[in-house]
DNA sequence: CTGAAAGCGCTAACAG
DNA sequence: CTGTTAGCGCTTTCAG
């Protein structure tokens, strides 16, 4: 520590200490090829000695790239925050980005005001890319993002924009098939379903998987729509018990809703899995906290998150970004 | 939309369109006093017309403030992400910050590498403030933050640094007293406890509240330390059953651990609350998913988060920031 | 009250 | 391979 400067060291200080020009320092810092080994070494030493850290604002001003990407949460009904899944996404994104020395900024676009802020943020070029979470089919945000021209990917398909916004997602349809088939194999014949909102992939595709297996046997009264909350799950289960009282199994599109359903079933005097088998979706921490523990479809959220970030980085690097769908598997516990 | 420029409009464009100088535009944008009404109006119109949005990088370069604060998660054992509480924090922070047109960047300092990144980030002046989450007493991060000179606050006290890092927190001690006293009032006489890690406030203070009520009746074998995870709660409960088999109640320092304890008790053939009463802490979503539903101490996480951000903003504005402790309350359900 | 001017720290194009 | 140079868009004195 030769130099205990009051000011933060700039590239000029590094240049001076290392005895080369600013330009050369910059080249070293950015890994450009045309630098002699001697120069590189001198610069590295000077960087260490001065404790130099690049000033992103200055770099950004010059390059018009910001070194940050924005994670946009559209969550009309706050569901995400009740959902532990989301945390997993964020941690994976942060880590992956950190490797590239990029940072993650978080924005919530729950209402018109929030969407507007996101739109302005993007238009102002404050982020190099956008990572969309739980975006609904008709969310006006999508248009704003597209208009901003900022590279964007989604975690989970944005229904209707699958071909324009690359995404990584679980095989919702396949997972639902897995669970449904399992219930059938257990000898269940009167299987109901509680879905998620139909304008989300988890809502629409899990229902498709369900009906795909059961075919025309599925009638309207056997399917109720929930909203991914626990109380929504309770409400839906009550409704289902009303419209389809003879049911001997339910496939529920999320663990949180399944926890609600479980509670209602037990309150109604139906034993689980004795009278009614219950299968969930997610395999979140909740699945082992309920009693009985949930049989549920595990989706590899950590990998989904990583893939989503990988796609975005590919996009930033000007590469092709092809959506990926990751396989799910059934975790059999006690509820079915 | 008179002007469909290919480039993003700059302050120069606004100056030109409004017929004043750059300096005046800047003054208007920053709410400086010395501007004539006529000029202000012209500028505002021009801003709307051009769709101008300030370039933060340029502003930042000049003012050396960034308009963003960083939320640092230190979570040695990944606990946070298993914990739905955290999401609540983040949403409150994001919203509060958005009001000030500031953004939230997220960093994870789970290991040495992560801490290093945070330290560099702060030293480089990339954030105007730091918001520390679940920071342990002896975390080297704390020193790095202090050395960086960046204003910082914590959500939950940083043990040992209470006087230097302002914080907002729940009344952990009081909440624990509430739960313990309730168990006593229910006629329980042999009460055990599962704590959190003792280098976190939730670990140390909840234990203090517990022993505060029970006094010298508490012996070593009645207290087991957990790590805030569900499996940790299971392990701890097993241990407690071993060391203190005659117990008729447990106070568990978090709902997640309580869920684990519940499971172990039931597996051991002890009915809840019949044989053993269980009280948790948090009142998270989990508390209503377990069976029986948890009697637990509710902490006002949303308000804690808001207060934390308020403190940080006060600090940024150069005001005094005095730590606040918010009251908790007992939510009685079925487990005790 | 307002215009002009001087950089903030960095990168990239251009000459050597 | 390296030094020099010209700004990126903004705020902020300093004069008027």
XYZ file of C-alpha atoms (C1' of nucleotides) in Angstrom:
704
model
C 0.000 0.000 0.000
C 2.396 2.665 -1.222
C -0.246 5.169 -1.913
C -2.896 6.008 0.620
C -4.800 8.407 -1.583
C -7.883 10.121 -0.298
C -9.581 9.917 -3.673
C -10.557 6.707 -5.349
C -7.812 5.823 -7.814
C -8.626 6.302 -11.487
C -7.204 4.731 -14.553
C -4.815 7.657 -14.717
C -3.273 6.718 -11.415
C -2.780 3.197 -12.623
C -1.197 4.455 -15.808
C 1.173 6.636 -13.893
C 2.195 3.962 -11.408
C 2.690 1.337 -14.083
C 4.489 3.703 -16.417
C 2.276 3.055 -19.448
C -0.489 5.077 -21.023
C -4.157 5.114 -20.117
C -4.921 3.376 -23.368
C -2.741 0.433 -22.500
C -4.209 0.150 -19.060
C -7.640 0.073 -20.599
C -6.562 -2.632 -23.008
C -5.252 -4.783 -20.197
C -8.360 -4.264 -18.161
C -10.570 -5.293 -21.025
C -8.496 -8.250 -22.083
C -7.576 -6.894 -25.470
C -4.904 -8.897 -27.251
C -2.353 -6.345 -28.332
C -0.456 -5.872 -25.120
C 3.090 -6.950 -24.295
C 3.561 -9.219 -21.368
C 5.751 -6.659 -19.643
C 3.087 -3.995 -19.929
C 0.399 -6.338 -18.726
C 2.375 -7.320 -15.686
C 3.169 -3.742 -14.807
C -0.471 -2.801 -15.092
C -1.647 -5.689 -12.958
C 0.817 -4.823 -10.279
C -0.231 -1.186 -10.355
C -3.879 -2.164 -10.109
C -3.159 -4.218 -7.022
C -1.011 -1.531 -5.531
C -3.451 1.289 -6.007
C -6.539 -0.755 -5.241
C -8.042 0.448 -8.479
C -11.596 -0.546 -9.364
C -13.168 0.562 -12.608
C -15.763 3.256 -12.475
C -18.761 1.737 -14.148
C -20.468 5.028 -14.740
C -17.595 6.266 -16.827
C -17.305 3.032 -18.724
C -21.010 2.971 -19.228
C -21.047 6.492 -20.553
C -18.525 5.528 -23.155
C -19.708 2.073 -24.135
C -23.400 2.590 -23.462
C -23.586 -0.735 -21.795
C -24.368 -0.840 -18.124
C -23.129 -4.142 -16.788
C -26.449 -4.858 -15.198
C -29.575 -6.653 -16.102
C -32.986 -6.161 -14.651
C -35.208 -8.869 -13.281
C -38.801 -7.861 -13.727
C -41.478 -9.385 -11.570
C -44.990 -9.043 -12.852
C -47.174 -10.330 -10.165
C -50.683 -8.984 -10.370
C -51.765 -10.925 -7.342
C -48.574 -10.869 -5.337
C -48.429 -14.593 -5.665
C -44.747 -14.743 -6.254
C -43.869 -13.507 -2.860
C -45.866 -16.172 -1.233
C -43.953 -18.614 -3.277
C -40.557 -19.885 -2.204
C -39.727 -20.798 -5.781
C -38.939 -17.261 -6.571
C -36.024 -17.060 -4.179
C -34.347 -19.919 -5.938
C -34.600 -18.099 -9.220
C -33.046 -15.036 -7.840
C -30.121 -16.673 -6.250
C -29.259 -18.559 -9.409
C -29.522 -15.416 -11.476
C -27.369 -13.413 -9.093
C -24.663 -16.029 -9.019
C -24.540 -16.597 -12.733
C -24.412 -12.888 -13.394
C -21.768 -12.305 -10.753
C -19.485 -14.623 -12.690
C -19.667 -12.154 -15.546
C -19.224 -9.306 -13.149
C -22.684 -8.088 -13.955
C -25.236 -7.138 -11.404
C -28.886 -7.828 -10.960
C -31.378 -5.108 -10.348
C -34.846 -5.928 -9.284
C -38.039 -4.254 -10.344
C -41.615 -5.015 -9.551
C -44.207 -4.313 -12.190
C -47.295 -5.179 -10.235
C -49.387 -2.207 -11.307
C -49.505 0.432 -14.007
C -47.079 2.626 -12.098
C -44.594 -0.173 -11.763
C -44.869 -1.102 -15.416
C -44.293 2.476 -16.339
C -41.158 2.628 -14.263
C -39.847 -0.506 -15.872
C -40.615 0.853 -19.315
C -38.799 4.092 -18.588
C -35.891 2.261 -17.062
C -35.516 0.106 -20.114
C -35.999 2.945 -22.563
C -33.350 4.922 -20.759
C -30.926 2.112 -21.400
C -30.274 1.498 -17.737
C -29.995 -2.235 -18.228
C -28.361 -4.409 -20.850
C -31.047 -7.021 -20.676
C -34.277 -8.012 -19.024
C -35.270 -11.189 -17.321
C -39.012 -11.614 -17.117
C -40.556 -13.564 -14.298
C -44.088 -14.883 -14.162
C -45.290 -12.669 -16.949
C -48.872 -13.233 -17.990
C -50.038 -13.684 -21.539
C -51.584 -10.272 -22.052
C -49.411 -8.218 -19.747
C -48.878 -4.767 -21.286
C -45.370 -4.973 -19.922
C -44.425 -7.368 -22.680
C -45.121 -4.791 -25.325
C -43.127 -2.205 -23.427
C -40.195 -4.562 -23.190
C -40.316 -5.383 -26.864
C -40.540 -1.723 -27.796
C -37.525 -0.938 -25.656
C -35.398 -3.140 -27.884
C -33.581 -4.459 -24.839
C -32.733 -8.157 -25.140
C -35.160 -10.094 -23.001
C -35.751 -13.648 -21.923
C -38.379 -15.159 -19.713
C -38.389 -17.679 -16.965
C -41.353 -19.764 -17.972
C -42.892 -19.130 -21.370
C -44.787 -15.925 -21.989
C -47.894 -17.370 -23.554
C -48.405 -16.100 -27.062
C -44.888 -14.684 -27.337
C -43.005 -17.967 -27.170
C -41.405 -17.378 -30.520
C -40.219 -13.867 -29.782
C -39.131 -14.100 -26.149
C -36.802 -17.032 -25.525
C -37.428 -18.854 -22.294
C -36.403 -21.710 -20.070
C -39.157 -23.653 -18.425
C -40.088 -26.903 -16.833
C -41.967 -29.430 -18.890
C -45.290 -28.442 -17.373
C -47.324 -30.583 -19.683
C -45.136 -33.623 -19.158
C -45.048 -33.156 -15.409
C -48.806 -32.984 -15.262
C -49.016 -36.132 -17.320
C -46.646 -37.842 -14.906
C -48.783 -36.987 -11.912
C -52.049 -37.822 -13.583
C -50.832 -41.129 -14.870
C -49.537 -41.977 -11.432
C -52.933 -41.316 -9.900
C -54.530 -43.518 -12.536
C -51.991 -46.244 -11.880
C -52.872 -46.125 -8.224
C -56.348 -47.127 -9.207
C -57.944 -43.704 -8.908
C -60.793 -43.253 -11.313
C -62.469 -39.991 -10.330
C -59.702 -37.463 -10.562
C -60.295 -33.742 -10.245
C -57.903 -30.899 -10.869
C -57.171 -27.485 -9.421
C -55.354 -25.404 -12.013
C -53.400 -22.164 -11.891
C -54.494 -19.050 -13.778
C -54.927 -20.014 -17.407
C -52.922 -17.105 -18.729
C -49.775 -18.541 -17.160
C -47.950 -21.523 -18.626
C -48.235 -23.381 -15.332
C -51.956 -22.821 -15.519
C -52.601 -23.723 -19.119
C -50.009 -26.436 -19.744
C -50.523 -28.432 -16.577
C -54.181 -28.571 -17.395
C -53.328 -29.740 -20.890
C -51.196 -32.531 -19.493
C -54.018 -33.556 -17.216
C -56.643 -33.699 -19.916
C -54.119 -35.265 -22.242
C -54.007 -38.336 -20.054
C -57.636 -38.502 -19.062
C -59.062 -37.564 -22.445
C -62.760 -36.965 -22.870
C -63.454 -38.314 -19.441
C -62.661 -34.848 -18.124
C -65.744 -32.701 -17.766
C -66.109 -29.152 -16.669
C -67.173 -29.887 -13.107
C -63.969 -31.817 -12.486
C -61.726 -28.822 -13.052
C -61.562 -25.708 -10.896
C -59.281 -22.736 -11.384
C -57.116 -21.438 -8.555
C -54.712 -18.543 -8.274
C -51.596 -20.191 -6.808
C -52.297 -19.003 -3.264
C -53.046 -21.239 -0.341
C -56.405 -19.658 0.343
C -57.147 -19.907 -3.368
C -56.408 -23.608 -3.098
C -58.801 -23.915 -0.207
C -61.530 -22.112 -2.073
C -60.989 -24.234 -5.144
C -61.061 -27.454 -3.157
C -64.321 -26.481 -1.537
C -65.763 -25.755 -4.935
C -64.526 -29.041 -6.289
C -65.990 -30.941 -3.383
C -69.275 -29.331 -4.302
C -69.199 -29.918 -8.032
C -67.491 -33.288 -8.001
C -68.173 -34.836 -4.597
C -67.405 -38.391 -5.608
C -63.770 -37.612 -6.448
C -61.065 -39.967 -5.208
C -58.046 -37.889 -6.252
C -57.017 -34.329 -7.065
C -54.124 -33.062 -9.048
C -53.257 -29.569 -7.858
C -51.110 -27.265 -9.981
C -48.943 -26.021 -7.098
C -47.814 -27.187 -3.686
C -49.101 -24.100 -1.994
C -52.599 -24.659 -3.363
C -52.251 -28.341 -2.543
C -51.557 -27.433 1.075
C -54.820 -25.525 1.092
C -56.660 -28.373 -0.572
C -55.297 -30.819 1.965
C -56.635 -28.755 4.788
C -60.103 -28.495 3.271
C -60.273 -32.190 2.527
C -59.341 -33.071 6.073
C -61.836 -30.583 7.447
C -64.470 -32.218 5.273
C -63.681 -35.541 6.830
C -61.994 -37.033 3.796
C -58.809 -38.841 4.661
C -55.740 -38.332 2.509
C -54.693 -40.462 0.749
C -57.318 -42.957 1.941
C -60.412 -41.297 0.533
C -58.761 -38.794 -1.729
C -55.240 -38.856 -3.141
C -53.585 -35.471 -3.591
C -50.732 -34.686 -5.950
C -49.068 -31.287 -6.106
C -46.621 -29.501 -8.368
C -43.282 -27.811 -7.560
C -41.757 -29.971 -4.860
C -41.080 -26.860 -2.822
C -40.056 -26.819 0.839
C -43.724 -26.855 1.686
C -44.157 -30.334 0.317
C -42.472 -31.895 3.319
C -44.109 -29.611 5.850
C -47.668 -30.678 5.188
C -49.169 -33.731 6.722
C -49.315 -36.047 4.978
C -46.276 -34.986 3.004
C -47.075 -34.173 -0.583
C -46.554 -36.400 -3.543
C -45.630 -33.806 -6.098
C -43.978 -33.055 -9.408
C -40.474 -31.771 -8.975
C -39.378 -29.057 -11.342
C -35.662 -28.259 -11.481
C -36.029 -24.600 -10.605
C -32.369 -24.027 -10.039
C -31.538 -25.315 -13.492
C -34.390 -23.380 -15.036
C -33.044 -20.222 -13.507
C -29.544 -20.946 -14.690
C -30.720 -21.707 -18.175
C -32.731 -18.513 -18.274
C -29.688 -16.484 -17.390
C -27.596 -18.425 -19.860
C -30.059 -17.559 -22.596
C -29.918 -13.903 -21.721
C -26.149 -13.901 -21.717
C -26.123 -15.620 -25.085
C -28.411 -12.917 -26.381
C -26.132 -10.220 -25.016
C -23.211 -11.887 -26.749
C -25.135 -11.760 -29.976
C -25.618 -15.480 -30.119
C -28.659 -17.504 -30.907
C -30.912 -18.173 -27.926
C -33.126 -21.207 -28.244
C -35.721 -21.843 -25.597
C -35.247 -24.902 -23.448
C -37.731 -27.106 -21.677
C -36.404 -29.142 -18.784
C -37.792 -32.471 -17.666
C -39.713 -32.914 -14.443
C -40.041 -35.927 -12.244
C -42.519 -37.257 -9.762
C -41.593 -37.298 -6.098
C -43.778 -39.831 -4.367
C -44.465 -39.178 -0.696
C -47.540 -39.841 1.367
C -50.454 -37.871 -0.038
C -50.953 -40.105 -3.086
C -44.163 12.706 -31.255
C -42.660 15.332 -33.522
C -39.274 13.843 -33.492
C -38.728 10.203 -34.215
C -35.021 10.210 -33.574
C -33.030 7.062 -33.943
C -30.789 7.972 -31.042
C -31.963 8.365 -27.502
C -32.546 12.062 -26.873
C -29.995 13.823 -24.678
C -30.215 16.923 -22.623
C -28.923 18.816 -25.638
C -31.954 17.843 -27.644
C -34.200 19.044 -24.891
C -32.282 22.305 -24.686
C -32.595 22.846 -28.391
C -36.296 22.049 -28.547
C -37.124 24.191 -25.540
C -34.905 27.045 -26.649
C -32.895 27.320 -23.440
C -29.420 26.213 -22.515
C -28.331 22.826 -21.239
C -27.673 24.357 -17.871
C -31.223 25.517 -17.501
C -32.613 22.183 -18.539
C -30.479 20.550 -15.904
C -31.708 22.991 -13.300
C -35.303 22.220 -14.124
C -34.676 18.496 -14.088
C -33.087 18.694 -10.688
C -35.635 21.003 -9.161
C -33.256 23.886 -8.614
C -34.966 27.100 -7.586
C -33.522 29.700 -9.913
C -35.585 29.059 -12.989
C -38.267 31.237 -14.505
C -41.686 29.754 -14.903
C -41.546 30.263 -18.638
C -38.296 28.355 -18.915
C -39.548 25.571 -16.734
C -42.687 25.138 -18.788
C -40.764 25.108 -22.030
C -38.402 22.494 -20.691
C -41.168 20.273 -19.420
C -42.911 20.397 -22.731
C -39.697 19.584 -24.554
C -39.032 16.648 -22.264
C -42.448 15.230 -23.015
C -42.079 15.880 -26.709
C -38.685 14.276 -27.078
C -39.323 11.447 -24.635
C -36.163 12.379 -22.838
C -34.971 10.250 -19.935
C -31.828 11.145 -18.047
C -28.758 9.074 -18.610
C -27.802 7.873 -15.190
C -24.286 6.974 -16.148
C -23.530 10.517 -17.172
C -25.170 11.973 -14.124
C -23.392 9.488 -11.961
C -20.050 10.309 -13.478
C -20.570 13.917 -12.603
C -22.201 13.640 -9.199
C -20.622 10.393 -8.100
C -23.914 9.176 -6.788
C -25.489 6.200 -8.461
C -29.176 6.203 -7.656
C -29.055 2.629 -6.509
C -28.612 0.812 -3.289
C -27.434 -2.708 -2.815
C -29.139 -5.339 -0.754
C -26.574 -7.750 0.576
C -27.565 -11.220 1.616
C -25.132 -13.021 3.836
C -26.435 -16.451 4.187
C -23.747 -18.916 5.110
C -26.180 -21.792 5.135
C -28.510 -20.709 2.395
C -31.223 -20.490 4.946
C -32.691 -17.326 3.617
C -33.809 -18.857 0.429
C -35.681 -21.519 2.187
C -37.384 -18.774 4.057
C -40.386 -16.973 2.615
C -39.718 -14.010 4.903
C -37.035 -12.795 2.669
C -39.331 -12.168 -0.265
C -41.395 -9.825 1.828
C -38.332 -7.812 2.650
C -37.381 -7.451 -0.891
C -40.695 -6.323 -2.159
C -40.949 -3.655 0.511
C -37.469 -2.420 -0.253
C -38.071 -2.303 -3.975
C -41.276 -0.376 -3.620
C -39.964 2.133 -1.156
C -36.909 2.770 -3.259
C -38.903 3.056 -6.440
C -40.729 5.989 -4.910
C -37.414 7.791 -4.787
C -36.598 6.640 -8.280
C -33.758 4.595 -6.933
C -33.139 1.011 -7.814
C -32.264 -2.050 -5.852
C -29.415 -4.285 -6.782
C -29.014 -7.624 -5.192
C -25.820 -9.296 -4.127
C -25.178 -12.542 -2.356
C -22.234 -12.762 -0.026
C -22.465 -16.392 0.889
C -18.784 -17.204 0.599
C -15.445 -15.466 0.499
C -15.769 -14.813 -3.213
C -19.142 -13.230 -2.777
C -17.975 -11.063 0.077
C -15.079 -9.955 -1.994
C -17.348 -8.944 -4.810
C -19.521 -6.966 -2.468
C -16.507 -5.268 -0.965
C -15.206 -4.312 -4.400
C -18.604 -3.135 -5.480
C -18.937 -0.900 -2.486
C -15.387 0.382 -2.672
C -15.911 1.253 -6.289
C -18.804 3.452 -5.272
C -21.327 1.504 -7.318
C -24.038 1.978 -4.737
C -25.124 4.887 -2.591
C -26.019 2.687 0.329
C -26.157 -0.856 1.576
C -28.909 -2.811 3.151
C -27.669 -5.781 5.108
C -29.808 -8.844 5.508
C -29.281 -11.644 7.997
C -25.740 -10.670 8.732
C -24.032 -12.667 11.440
C -22.141 -11.215 14.349
C -18.652 -11.980 13.152
C -19.188 -11.805 9.422
C -16.084 -10.298 7.809
C -18.477 -8.561 5.462
C -19.363 -6.099 8.179
C -15.842 -4.815 8.367
C -15.697 -4.500 4.604
C -18.895 -2.507 4.597
C -17.692 -0.205 7.315
C -14.391 0.330 5.586
C -16.157 1.200 2.356
C -17.705 4.223 4.064
C -20.966 3.551 2.289
C -23.985 4.308 4.485
C -25.418 1.033 5.683
C -28.344 -0.229 7.673
C -29.372 -3.710 8.654
C -32.592 -5.591 8.717
C -32.343 -7.229 12.108
C -29.527 -6.137 14.398
C -25.963 -7.060 13.574
C -24.903 -8.402 16.938
C -22.029 -6.449 18.365
C -22.432 -3.582 15.908
C -25.827 -2.373 17.056
C -24.494 1.056 17.839
C -22.728 1.564 14.524
C -25.137 -0.017 12.063
C -28.695 1.240 12.499
C -31.340 -1.412 12.122
C -35.016 -2.188 12.235
C -36.031 -5.421 13.883
C -38.815 -7.266 15.556
C -38.848 -7.425 19.308
C -37.340 -10.884 19.383
C -36.900 -10.964 23.103
C -40.435 -9.777 23.768
C -41.921 -12.163 21.248
C -40.151 -15.078 22.848
C -41.439 -13.983 26.227
C -44.946 -13.868 24.826
C -44.767 -17.410 23.536
C -43.093 -18.796 26.623
C -45.508 -17.152 28.981
C -48.386 -18.482 26.924
C -47.078 -22.027 27.231
C -46.733 -21.565 30.960
C -50.251 -20.169 31.173
C -51.509 -23.249 29.405
C -50.214 -25.268 32.328
C -47.058 -26.532 30.638
C -44.242 -27.069 33.075
C -41.526 -28.865 31.174
C -40.783 -26.542 28.293
C -37.880 -27.056 25.937
C -36.535 -24.761 23.286
C -35.014 -25.035 19.850
C -33.031 -21.893 19.097
C -31.560 -20.383 15.954
C -27.814 -19.850 15.522
C -26.619 -17.817 18.470
C -24.714 -15.340 16.355
C -27.972 -14.055 14.886
C -30.339 -11.834 16.825
C -33.185 -14.273 16.289
C -30.982 -16.925 17.802
C -29.636 -15.073 20.796
C -32.555 -12.807 21.702
C -35.330 -15.351 21.428
C -33.375 -17.571 23.748
C -32.973 -14.659 26.142
C -36.700 -14.079 26.146
C -37.281 -17.741 26.855
C -34.886 -17.956 29.779
C -36.104 -14.569 30.956
C -39.513 -16.041 31.652
C -38.435 -19.430 32.927
C -35.470 -18.228 34.941
C -33.113 -20.705 36.555
C -35.471 -23.544 35.796
C -33.862 -23.696 32.362
C -31.004 -26.165 32.206
C -28.695 -27.028 29.399
C -30.448 -30.206 28.323
C -33.678 -28.285 27.716
C -32.177 -26.111 25.002
C -30.964 -27.306 21.617
C -29.547 -25.155 18.847
C -30.912 -25.351 15.326
C -29.980 -23.623 12.092
C -33.324 -22.314 10.853
C -33.811 -25.117 8.352
C -36.540 -27.693 8.475
C -34.153 -30.605 8.651
C -32.236 -28.738 11.319
C -35.469 -28.490 13.260
C -35.988 -32.202 12.917
C -32.508 -32.957 14.114
C -32.871 -30.607 17.046
C -36.198 -32.089 18.047
C -34.759 -35.567 18.021
C -31.942 -34.388 20.200
C -34.313 -32.690 22.572
C -36.458 -35.790 22.853
C -33.311 -37.581 23.871
C -31.999 -35.073 26.382
C -35.314 -33.934 27.779
C -37.791 -36.761 27.154
C -40.317 -35.623 29.717
C -40.992 -32.320 27.965
C -44.594 -31.199 27.492
C -43.911 -28.157 25.294
C -41.324 -26.711 22.915
C -40.762 -23.188 21.847
C -39.112 -23.205 18.436
C -37.334 -20.096 17.127
C -38.779 -20.325 13.601
C -41.805 -21.764 11.850
C -39.692 -23.737 9.446
C -37.874 -25.478 12.253
C -41.185 -25.898 14.065
C -42.552 -27.728 11.047
C -39.641 -30.128 11.322
C -40.144 -30.518 15.060
C -43.813 -31.259 14.550
C -42.993 -34.036 12.180
C -40.492 -35.641 14.536
C -42.849 -35.421 17.494
C -45.617 -37.083 15.569
C -43.274 -39.767 14.303
C -42.264 -40.378 17.930
C -45.861 -40.939 18.831
C -46.288 -37.715 20.786
C -49.504 -35.958 19.957
C -49.494 -32.198 19.399
C -50.734 -30.332 21.344
C -51.976 -33.178 23.555
C -48.642 -34.538 24.729
C -46.441 -31.706 23.617
C -47.421 -28.141 22.791
C -45.418 -26.458 20.019
C -44.997 -22.738 19.495
C -43.137 -21.251 16.563
C -41.839 -17.857 15.518
C -42.472 -15.832 12.320
C -46.074 -16.531 11.457
C -45.036 -17.257 7.902
C -47.215 -18.893 5.274
C -45.984 -22.209 6.547
C -47.744 -21.760 9.853
C -51.113 -22.527 8.333
C -49.852 -25.350 6.146
C -48.725 -27.622 8.926
C -51.050 -29.875 10.781
C -51.896 -28.923 13.404
C -51.549 -25.292 12.382
C -48.864 -23.505 14.317
C -49.340 -21.235 17.253
C -46.594 -18.748 16.570
C -45.211 -15.299 17.180
C -46.049 -12.912 14.414
C -43.374 -10.429 13.460
C -44.381 -7.521 11.233
C -41.908 -8.233 8.478
C -43.399 -5.831 6.004
C -43.075 -2.984 8.449
C -39.598 -4.044 9.439
C -38.573 -3.934 5.835
C -40.124 -0.532 5.314
C -38.478 0.849 8.399
C -35.129 -0.506 7.311
C -35.391 1.264 3.993
C -36.603 4.419 5.700
C -33.523 4.377 7.893
C -31.259 4.020 4.919
C -32.928 6.854 3.101
C -32.616 9.040 6.177
C -28.924 8.245 6.243
C -28.564 9.135 2.581
C -30.276 12.433 3.262
C -27.766 13.096 5.969
C -30.287 12.735 8.737
C -30.078 10.891 11.995
C -31.019 7.207 11.805
C -32.161 5.668 15.051
C -32.764 1.947 15.183
C -36.307 0.795 15.741
C -37.701 -2.311 17.347
C -41.215 -3.285 16.384
C -43.626 -5.188 18.597
C -44.614 -8.776 17.952
C -47.795 -10.580 18.851
C -48.841 -14.130 19.482
C -51.055 -15.848 16.950
C -52.774 -18.724 18.655
C -53.734 -21.644 16.439
C -53.822 -25.359 17.146
C -50.347 -26.539 18.057
C -50.336 -24.978 21.530
C -32.320 34.222 -13.702
C -29.405 32.096 -17.496
C -25.480 30.808 -20.890
C -20.794 29.154 -21.414
C -17.335 26.176 -20.171
C -14.916 22.733 -17.696
C -14.452 18.384 -16.762
C -16.181 13.492 -14.188
C -13.282 8.502 -15.828
C -13.319 5.774 -19.380
C -12.832 3.481 -24.256
C -11.738 3.226 -29.057
C -10.075 5.032 -33.256
C -5.976 6.577 -35.173
C -1.338 7.172 -35.810
C 2.715 5.790 -35.221
C 2.428 -3.163 -29.655
C 1.463 1.613 -27.603
C 0.549 6.728 -26.864
C -2.585 10.441 -28.067
C -6.950 12.185 -28.687
C -11.740 12.977 -28.802
C -15.695 12.740 -26.782
C -19.920 9.799 -24.110
C -24.133 13.137 -21.336
C -24.440 15.417 -17.506
C -23.900 18.997 -13.481
C -21.960 22.980 -11.735
C -19.265 26.857 -11.057
C -18.508 31.401 -12.982
C -19.810 35.369 -15.273
C -22.998 38.068 -16.800
